[in-house]
Short mmCIF file of C-alpha atoms in Angstrom, two decimals:
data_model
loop_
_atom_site.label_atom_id
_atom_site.label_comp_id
_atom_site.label_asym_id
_atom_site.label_seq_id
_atom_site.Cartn_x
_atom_site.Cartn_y
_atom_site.Cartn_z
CA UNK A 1 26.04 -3.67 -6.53
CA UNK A 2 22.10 -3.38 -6.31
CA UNK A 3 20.33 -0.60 -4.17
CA UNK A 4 19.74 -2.92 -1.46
CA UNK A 5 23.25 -4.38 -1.10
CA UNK A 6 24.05 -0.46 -1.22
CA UNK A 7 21.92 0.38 1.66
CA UNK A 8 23.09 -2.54 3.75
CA UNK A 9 26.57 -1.51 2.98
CA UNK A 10 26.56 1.89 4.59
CA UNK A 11 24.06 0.85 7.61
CA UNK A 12 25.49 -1.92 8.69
CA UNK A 13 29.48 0.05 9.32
CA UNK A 14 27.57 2.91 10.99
CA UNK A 15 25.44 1.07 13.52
CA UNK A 16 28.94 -1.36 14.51
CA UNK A 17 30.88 1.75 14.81
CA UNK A 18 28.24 2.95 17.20
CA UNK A 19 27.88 -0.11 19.10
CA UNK A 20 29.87 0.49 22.52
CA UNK A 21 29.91 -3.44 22.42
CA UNK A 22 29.59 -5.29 19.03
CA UNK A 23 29.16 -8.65 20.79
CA UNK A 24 26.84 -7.39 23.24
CA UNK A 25 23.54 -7.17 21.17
CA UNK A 26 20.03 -7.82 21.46
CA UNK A 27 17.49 -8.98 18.71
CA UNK A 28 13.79 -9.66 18.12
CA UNK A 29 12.12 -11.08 15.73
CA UNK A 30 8.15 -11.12 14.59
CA UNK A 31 6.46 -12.82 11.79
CA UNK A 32 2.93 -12.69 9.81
CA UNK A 33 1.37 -15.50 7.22
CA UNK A 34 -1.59 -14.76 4.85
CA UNK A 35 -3.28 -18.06 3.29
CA UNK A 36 -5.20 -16.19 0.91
CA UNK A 37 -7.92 -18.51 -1.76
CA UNK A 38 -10.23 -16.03 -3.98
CA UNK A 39 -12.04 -15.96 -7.69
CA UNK A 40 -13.75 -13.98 -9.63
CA UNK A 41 -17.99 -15.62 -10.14
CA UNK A 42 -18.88 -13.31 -13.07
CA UNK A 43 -17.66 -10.36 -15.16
CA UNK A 44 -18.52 -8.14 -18.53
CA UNK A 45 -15.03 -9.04 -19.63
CA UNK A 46 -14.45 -12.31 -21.08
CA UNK A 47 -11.21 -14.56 -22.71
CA UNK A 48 -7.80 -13.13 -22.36
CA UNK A 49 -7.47 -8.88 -22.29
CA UNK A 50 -4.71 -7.25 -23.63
CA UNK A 51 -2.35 -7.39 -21.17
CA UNK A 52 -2.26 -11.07 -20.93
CA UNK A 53 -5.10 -11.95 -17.36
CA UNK A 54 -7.63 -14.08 -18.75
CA UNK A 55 -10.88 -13.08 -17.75
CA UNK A 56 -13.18 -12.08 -16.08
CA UNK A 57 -11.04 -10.56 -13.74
CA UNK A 58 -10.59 -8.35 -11.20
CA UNK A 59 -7.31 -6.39 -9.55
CA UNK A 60 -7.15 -6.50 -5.60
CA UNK A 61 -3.30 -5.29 -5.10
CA UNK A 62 -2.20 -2.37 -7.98
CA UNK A 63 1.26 -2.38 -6.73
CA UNK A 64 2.16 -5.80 -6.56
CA UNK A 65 0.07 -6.79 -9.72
CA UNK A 66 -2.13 -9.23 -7.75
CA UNK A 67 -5.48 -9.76 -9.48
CA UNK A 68 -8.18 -12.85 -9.40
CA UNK A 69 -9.32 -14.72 -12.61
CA UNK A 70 -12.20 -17.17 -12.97
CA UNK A 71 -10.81 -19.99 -11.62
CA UNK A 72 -9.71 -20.42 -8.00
CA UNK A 73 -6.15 -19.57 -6.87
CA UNK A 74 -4.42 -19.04 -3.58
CA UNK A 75 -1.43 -16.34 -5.54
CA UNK A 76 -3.28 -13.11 -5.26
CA UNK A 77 -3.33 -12.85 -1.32
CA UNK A 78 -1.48 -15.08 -0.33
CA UNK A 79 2.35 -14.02 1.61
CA UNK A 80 4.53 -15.02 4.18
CA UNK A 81 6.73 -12.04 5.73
CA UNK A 82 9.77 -12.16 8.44
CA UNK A 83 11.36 -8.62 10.45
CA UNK A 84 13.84 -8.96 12.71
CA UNK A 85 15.60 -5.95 14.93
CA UNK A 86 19.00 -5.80 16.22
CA UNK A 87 19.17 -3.23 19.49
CA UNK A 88 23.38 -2.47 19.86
CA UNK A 89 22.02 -0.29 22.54
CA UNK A 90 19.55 1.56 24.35
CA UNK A 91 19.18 4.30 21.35
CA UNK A 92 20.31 2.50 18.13
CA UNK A 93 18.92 -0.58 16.23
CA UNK A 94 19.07 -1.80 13.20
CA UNK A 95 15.67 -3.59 11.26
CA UNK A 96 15.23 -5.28 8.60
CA UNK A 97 11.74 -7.29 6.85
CA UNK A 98 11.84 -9.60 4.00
CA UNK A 99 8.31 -10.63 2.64
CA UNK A 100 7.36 -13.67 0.09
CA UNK A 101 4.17 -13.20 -2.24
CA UNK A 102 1.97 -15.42 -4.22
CA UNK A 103 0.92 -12.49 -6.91
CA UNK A 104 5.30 -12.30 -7.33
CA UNK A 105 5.82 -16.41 -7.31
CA UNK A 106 6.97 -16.35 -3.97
CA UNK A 107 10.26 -14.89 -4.48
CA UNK A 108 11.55 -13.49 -1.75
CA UNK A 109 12.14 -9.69 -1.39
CA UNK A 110 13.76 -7.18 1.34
CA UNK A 111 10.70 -5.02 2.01
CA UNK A 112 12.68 -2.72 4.70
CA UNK A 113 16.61 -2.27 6.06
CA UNK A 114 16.58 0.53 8.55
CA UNK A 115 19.15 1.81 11.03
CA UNK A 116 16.95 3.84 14.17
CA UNK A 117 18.37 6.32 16.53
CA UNK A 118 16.33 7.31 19.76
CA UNK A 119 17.25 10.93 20.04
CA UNK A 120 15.16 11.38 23.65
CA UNK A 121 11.61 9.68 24.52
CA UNK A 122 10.12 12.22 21.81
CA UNK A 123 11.96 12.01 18.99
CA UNK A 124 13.72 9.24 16.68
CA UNK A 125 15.54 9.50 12.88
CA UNK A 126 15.55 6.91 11.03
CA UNK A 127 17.25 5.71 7.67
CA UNK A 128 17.44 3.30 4.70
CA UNK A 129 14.91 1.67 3.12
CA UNK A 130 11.53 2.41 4.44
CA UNK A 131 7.54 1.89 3.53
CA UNK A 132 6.00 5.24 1.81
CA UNK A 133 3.44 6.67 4.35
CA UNK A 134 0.90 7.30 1.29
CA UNK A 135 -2.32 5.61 3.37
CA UNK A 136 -2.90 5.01 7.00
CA UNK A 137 -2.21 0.81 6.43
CA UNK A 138 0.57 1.85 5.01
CA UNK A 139 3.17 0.54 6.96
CA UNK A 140 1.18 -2.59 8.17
CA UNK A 141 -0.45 -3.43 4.20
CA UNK A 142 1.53 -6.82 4.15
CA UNK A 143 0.08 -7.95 7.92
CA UNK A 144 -3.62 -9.06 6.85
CA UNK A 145 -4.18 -9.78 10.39
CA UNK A 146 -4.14 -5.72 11.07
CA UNK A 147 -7.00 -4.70 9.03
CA UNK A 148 -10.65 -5.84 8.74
CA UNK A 149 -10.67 -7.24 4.89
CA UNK A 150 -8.99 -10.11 2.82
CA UNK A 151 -6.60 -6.99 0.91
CA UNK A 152 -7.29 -3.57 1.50
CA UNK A 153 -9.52 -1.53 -0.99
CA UNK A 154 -8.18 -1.76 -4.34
CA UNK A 155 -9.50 1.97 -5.27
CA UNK A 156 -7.45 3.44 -3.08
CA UNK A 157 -4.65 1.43 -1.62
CA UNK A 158 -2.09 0.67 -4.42
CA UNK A 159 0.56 3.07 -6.59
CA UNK A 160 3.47 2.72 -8.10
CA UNK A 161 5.96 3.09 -5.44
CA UNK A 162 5.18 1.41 -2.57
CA UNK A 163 8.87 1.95 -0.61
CA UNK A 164 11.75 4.43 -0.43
CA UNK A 165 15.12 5.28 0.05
CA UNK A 166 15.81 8.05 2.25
CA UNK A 167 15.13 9.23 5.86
CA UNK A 168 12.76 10.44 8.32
CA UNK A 169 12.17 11.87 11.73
CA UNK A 170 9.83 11.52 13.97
CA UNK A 171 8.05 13.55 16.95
CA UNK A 172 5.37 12.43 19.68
CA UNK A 173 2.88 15.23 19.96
CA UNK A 174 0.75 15.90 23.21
CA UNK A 175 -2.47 18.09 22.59
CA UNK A 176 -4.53 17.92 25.68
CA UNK A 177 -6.10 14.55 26.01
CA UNK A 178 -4.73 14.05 22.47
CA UNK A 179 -1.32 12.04 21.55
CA UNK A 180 -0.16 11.53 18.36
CA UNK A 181 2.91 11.68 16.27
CA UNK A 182 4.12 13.83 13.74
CA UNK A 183 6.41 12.51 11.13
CA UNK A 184 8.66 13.93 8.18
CA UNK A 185 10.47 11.98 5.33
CA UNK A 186 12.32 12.38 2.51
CA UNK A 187 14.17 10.60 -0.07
CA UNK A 188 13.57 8.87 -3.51
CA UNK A 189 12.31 5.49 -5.30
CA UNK A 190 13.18 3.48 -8.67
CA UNK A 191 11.55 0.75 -9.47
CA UNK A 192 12.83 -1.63 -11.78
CA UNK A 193 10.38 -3.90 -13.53
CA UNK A 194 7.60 -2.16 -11.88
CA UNK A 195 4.25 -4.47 -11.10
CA UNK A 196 2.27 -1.82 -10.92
CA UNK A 197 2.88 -1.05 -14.77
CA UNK A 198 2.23 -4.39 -15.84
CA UNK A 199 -1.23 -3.87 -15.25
CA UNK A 200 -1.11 -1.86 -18.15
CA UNK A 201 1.70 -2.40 -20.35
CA UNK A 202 1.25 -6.27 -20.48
CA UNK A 203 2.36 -9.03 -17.93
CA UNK A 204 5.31 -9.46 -20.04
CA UNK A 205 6.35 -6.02 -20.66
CA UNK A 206 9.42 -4.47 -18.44
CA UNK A 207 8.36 -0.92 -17.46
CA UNK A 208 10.47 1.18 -14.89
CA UNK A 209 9.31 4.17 -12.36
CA UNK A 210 11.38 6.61 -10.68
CA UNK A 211 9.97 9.13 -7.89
CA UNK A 212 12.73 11.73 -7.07
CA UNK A 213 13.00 14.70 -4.15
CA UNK A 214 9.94 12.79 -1.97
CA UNK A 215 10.03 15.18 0.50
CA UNK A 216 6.45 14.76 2.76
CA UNK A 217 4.78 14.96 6.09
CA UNK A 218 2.00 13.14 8.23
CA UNK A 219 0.80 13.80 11.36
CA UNK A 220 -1.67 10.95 13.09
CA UNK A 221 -3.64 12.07 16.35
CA UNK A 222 -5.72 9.93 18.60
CA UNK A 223 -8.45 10.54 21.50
CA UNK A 224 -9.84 7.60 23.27
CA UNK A 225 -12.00 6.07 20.49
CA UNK A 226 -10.89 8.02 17.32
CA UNK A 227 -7.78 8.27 15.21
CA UNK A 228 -7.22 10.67 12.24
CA UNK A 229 -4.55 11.26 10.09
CA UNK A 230 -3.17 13.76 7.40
CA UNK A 231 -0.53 13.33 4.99
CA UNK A 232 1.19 15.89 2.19
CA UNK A 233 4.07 14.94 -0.36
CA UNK A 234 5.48 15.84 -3.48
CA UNK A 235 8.41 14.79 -5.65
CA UNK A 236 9.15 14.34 -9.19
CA UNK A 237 8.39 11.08 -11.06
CA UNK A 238 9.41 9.84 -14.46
CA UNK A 239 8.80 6.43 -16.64
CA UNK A 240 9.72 4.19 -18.97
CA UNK A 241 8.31 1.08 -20.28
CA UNK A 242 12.11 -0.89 -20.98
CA UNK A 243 11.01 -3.45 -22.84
CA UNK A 244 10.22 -1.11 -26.14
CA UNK A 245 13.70 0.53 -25.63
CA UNK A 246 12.15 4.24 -24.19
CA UNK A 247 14.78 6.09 -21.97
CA UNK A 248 13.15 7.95 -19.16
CA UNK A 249 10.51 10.40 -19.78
CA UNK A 250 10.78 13.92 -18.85
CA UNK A 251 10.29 15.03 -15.24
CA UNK A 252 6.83 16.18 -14.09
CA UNK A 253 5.74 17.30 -10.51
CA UNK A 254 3.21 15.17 -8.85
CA UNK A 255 1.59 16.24 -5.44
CA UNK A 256 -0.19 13.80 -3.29
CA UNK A 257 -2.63 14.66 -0.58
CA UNK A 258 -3.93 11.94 2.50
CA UNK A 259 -7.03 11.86 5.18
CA UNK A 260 -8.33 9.16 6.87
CA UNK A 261 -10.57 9.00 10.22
CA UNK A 262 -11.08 5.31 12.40
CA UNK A 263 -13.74 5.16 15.11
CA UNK A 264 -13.56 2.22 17.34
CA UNK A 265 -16.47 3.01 19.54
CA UNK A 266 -17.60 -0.02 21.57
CA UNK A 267 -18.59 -2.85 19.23
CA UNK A 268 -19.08 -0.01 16.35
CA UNK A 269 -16.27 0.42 13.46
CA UNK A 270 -16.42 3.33 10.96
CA UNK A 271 -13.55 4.52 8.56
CA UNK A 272 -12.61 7.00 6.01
CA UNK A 273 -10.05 7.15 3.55
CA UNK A 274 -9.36 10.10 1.21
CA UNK A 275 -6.96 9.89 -1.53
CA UNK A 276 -5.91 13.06 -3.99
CA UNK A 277 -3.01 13.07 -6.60
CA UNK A 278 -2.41 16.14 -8.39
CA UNK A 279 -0.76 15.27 -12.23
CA UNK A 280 -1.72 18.09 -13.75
CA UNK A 281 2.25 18.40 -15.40
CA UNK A 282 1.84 14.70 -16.44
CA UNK A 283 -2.32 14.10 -17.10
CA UNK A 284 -4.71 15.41 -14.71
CA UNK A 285 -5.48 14.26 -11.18
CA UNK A 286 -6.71 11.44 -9.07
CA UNK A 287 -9.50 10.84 -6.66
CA UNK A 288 -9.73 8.01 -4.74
CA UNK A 289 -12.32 7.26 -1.20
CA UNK A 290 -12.98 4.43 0.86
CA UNK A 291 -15.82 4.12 3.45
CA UNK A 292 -16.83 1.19 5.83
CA UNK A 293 -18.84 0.81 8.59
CA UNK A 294 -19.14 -2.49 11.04
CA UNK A 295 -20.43 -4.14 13.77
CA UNK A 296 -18.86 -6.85 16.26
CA UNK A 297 -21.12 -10.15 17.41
CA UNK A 298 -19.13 -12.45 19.74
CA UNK A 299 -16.12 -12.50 18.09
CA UNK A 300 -17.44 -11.25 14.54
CA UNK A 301 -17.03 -8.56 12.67
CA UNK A 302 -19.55 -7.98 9.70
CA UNK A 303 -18.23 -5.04 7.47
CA UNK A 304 -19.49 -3.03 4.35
CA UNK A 305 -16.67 -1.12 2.47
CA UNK A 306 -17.65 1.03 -0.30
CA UNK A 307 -15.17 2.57 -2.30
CA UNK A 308 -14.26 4.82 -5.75
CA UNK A 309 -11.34 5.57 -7.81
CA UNK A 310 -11.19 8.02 -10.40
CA UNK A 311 -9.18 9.95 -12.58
CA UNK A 312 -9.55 13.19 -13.88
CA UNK A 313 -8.14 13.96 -17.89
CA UNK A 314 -6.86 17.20 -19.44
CA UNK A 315 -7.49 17.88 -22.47
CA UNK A 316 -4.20 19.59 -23.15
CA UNK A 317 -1.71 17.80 -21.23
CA UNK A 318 1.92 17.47 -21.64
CA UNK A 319 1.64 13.07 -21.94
CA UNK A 320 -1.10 13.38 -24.57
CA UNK A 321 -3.33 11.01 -22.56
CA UNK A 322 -7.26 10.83 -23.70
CA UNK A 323 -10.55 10.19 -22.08
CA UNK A 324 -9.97 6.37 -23.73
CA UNK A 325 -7.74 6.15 -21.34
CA UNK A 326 -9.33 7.42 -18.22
CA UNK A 327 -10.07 5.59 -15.10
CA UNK A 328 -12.72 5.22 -12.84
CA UNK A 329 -14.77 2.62 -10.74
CA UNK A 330 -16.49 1.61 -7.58
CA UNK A 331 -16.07 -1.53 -5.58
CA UNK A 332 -18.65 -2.22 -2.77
CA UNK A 333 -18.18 -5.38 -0.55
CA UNK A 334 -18.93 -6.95 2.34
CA UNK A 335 -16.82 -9.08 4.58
CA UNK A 336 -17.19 -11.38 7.35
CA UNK A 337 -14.39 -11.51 10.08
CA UNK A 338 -13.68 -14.19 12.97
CA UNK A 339 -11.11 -13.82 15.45
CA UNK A 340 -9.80 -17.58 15.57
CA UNK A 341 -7.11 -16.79 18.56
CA UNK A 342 -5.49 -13.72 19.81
CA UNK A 343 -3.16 -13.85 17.08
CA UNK A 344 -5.47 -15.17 13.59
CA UNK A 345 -8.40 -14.63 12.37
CA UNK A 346 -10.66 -16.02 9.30
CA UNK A 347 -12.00 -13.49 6.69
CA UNK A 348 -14.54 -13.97 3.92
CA UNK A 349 -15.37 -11.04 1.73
CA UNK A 350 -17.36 -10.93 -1.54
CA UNK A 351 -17.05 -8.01 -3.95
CA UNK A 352 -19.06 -6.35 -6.57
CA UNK A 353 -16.83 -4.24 -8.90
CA UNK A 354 -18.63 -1.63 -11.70
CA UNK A 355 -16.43 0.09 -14.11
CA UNK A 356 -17.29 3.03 -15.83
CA UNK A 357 -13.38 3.58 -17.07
CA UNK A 358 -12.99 4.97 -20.91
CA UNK A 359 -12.96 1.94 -23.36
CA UNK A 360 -9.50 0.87 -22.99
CA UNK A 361 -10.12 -0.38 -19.02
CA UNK A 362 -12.95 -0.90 -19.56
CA UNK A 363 -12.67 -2.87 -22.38
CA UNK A 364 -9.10 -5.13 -20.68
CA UNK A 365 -10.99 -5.37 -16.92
CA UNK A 366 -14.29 -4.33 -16.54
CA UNK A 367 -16.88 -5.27 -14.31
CA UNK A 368 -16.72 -8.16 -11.54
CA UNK A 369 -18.17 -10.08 -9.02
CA UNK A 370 -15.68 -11.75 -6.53
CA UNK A 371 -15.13 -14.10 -3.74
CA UNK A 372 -12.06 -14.54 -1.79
CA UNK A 373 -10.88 -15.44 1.87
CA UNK A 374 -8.02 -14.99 4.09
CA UNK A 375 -7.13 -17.03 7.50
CA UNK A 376 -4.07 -14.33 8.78
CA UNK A 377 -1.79 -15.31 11.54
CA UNK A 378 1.06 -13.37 13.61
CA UNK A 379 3.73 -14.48 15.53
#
């Protein structure tokens, strides 16, 4: 029996025992489409790299393994997602949201399966299978239609686990003139195969990552036209890459810290995205930043994103890793929105991608110049 099938099994007997009235259910249903078409114009990196992209080349999704090459393609963000809801009553529901990629050949995969139970207006527990609230798009990163560019900003949107197993609870906050909502989760992640790794083992290579004891908080507070957000959590993570026959790798801590600030002031839009991963048991630590700032015309939105990732190398540490290895790089773009209804819009964004990684990425990716766009629908 796989995880999901697991899940599902438990869930689905505890929300029809608590049904007063199996028959007597209600559902909804909501769907989103990306029609994604993108390719990288230049780049310092040319032929096939090591891990099998031909380039030049340049990653816009870490966790899915969704990166442009030099010739067009509509794969890398392009997707097609379904949820649906089940209400047995006023309190309890049950919801589920299967999503189909281009970077994963459009195979279908069960994204969420969640049972929800509305304590009082204030406060609801969830559990199952959930999206990990690392970033502030977290929960929405699938729905291009919800956020300003073709994919969100590579350096810092992307890790190895994306989802988990576990639960949560969550609390509406009143400051004030301030509402928000305060949420705690907990629970743990394996996953088999892992995209994420690919990126660096090989496209062919079978590489597995397990989080254990997530255990993590965020609280997200709004006033009129601003919204920030802060996030803690830790757990344990281990690896393996599967296809050289390792078994997992010894336990080290990892503790991951999350800010991010929106300002929505008339036609005006500013945001800030802080990113901060403490390895020091495993490497070193991570630093990642986005900023953008952007102006509406009639139904247009012109945006310039700026962003950095970079990682930070111990010289003794535990997993031997060297400054060949390190990471870091800066992606600046701009992008061109137009809302097409109330529920699509049309997005062009071109990006200019420097790396000044140790050899090894820099050497397999590189710099880049890109051009992609998006038309994103809802219904």
């Amino acid at each position: 029996m796989n995880k999901l099938n697991r899940i599902t099994s438990i869930l689905l007997p505890i929300a029809l025992l608590s049904s007063p009235s199996v028959l007597a259910v209600d559902y909804s249903y909501s769907g989103f489409m990306t029609v994604g078409l993108g390719r990288v114009l230049s780049g310092s990196v040319s032929g096939q790299n090591e891990v099998g992209i031909d380039c030049p080349c340049m990653i816009t999704d870490y966790s899915q393994a969704a990166f442009y090459e030099d010739s067009w393609s509509l794969k890398p963000d392009s997707k097609v997602g379904l949820q649906g809801s089940v209400m047995f009553n006023e309190q309890l529901s049950l919801t589920g949201q299967v999503v189909s990629r281009g970077s994963r050949d459009f195979k279908l995969n069960m994204e969420w399966v969640y049972l929800s139970y509305q304590v009082n207006d204030n406060n609801t527990v969830q559990v199952g299978r959930k999206r990990l609230p690392l970033f502030y798009y977290s929960e929405q990163q699938d729905v291009g239609f919800t956020y300003p560019w073709v994919h969100l900003p590579a350096q810092t949107y992307g890790w190895e686990a994306v989802n988990y197993n576990g639960m949560n609870w969550s609390h509406n906050v009143q400051f004030g003139d301030w509402s928000g909502i305060v949420n705690v989760f907990g629970g743990s992640e394996t996953r088999k195969d892992s995209d994420y790794l690919k990126l660096y083992s090989g496209l062919d290579s079978e590489s597995d990552t397990k989080w254990s004891g997530i255990f993590g908080a965020e609280m997200v507070l709004s006033k009129d036209w601003f919204e920030g957000r802060l996030m803690v959590m830790q757990s344990d993570t281990q690896g393996r890459v599967v296809s050289d026959g390792e078994d997992w790798s010894e336990k080290t801590m990892q503790q991951i810290y999350g800010a991010s600030a929106l300002v929505d002031y008339n036609d005006y839009l500013l945001t800030a995205e802080l990113f901060y991963s403490d390895r020091t048991e495993s490497y070193g630590r991570d630093l990642a930043y986005t900023l953008s700032a952007g102006k509406r015309f009639d139904g247009y939105l012109v945006l310039f994103t700026h962003g950095l990732y970079q990682q930070k190398i111990y010289q003794d540490n535990p997993g031997e890793v060297t400054e060949t290895d390190r990471e870091k790089h800066r992606n600046t773009s701009i992008v061109v929105k137009f809302d097409v209804s109330a529920s699509s819009d049309f997005k062009v964004q071109f990006e200019h991608w420097q790396d000044y990684s140790g050899s090894w990425f820099k050497e397999n990716y590189g710099d880049a110049n890109t051009l992609s766009m998006a038309y994103n629908l809802v219904f």
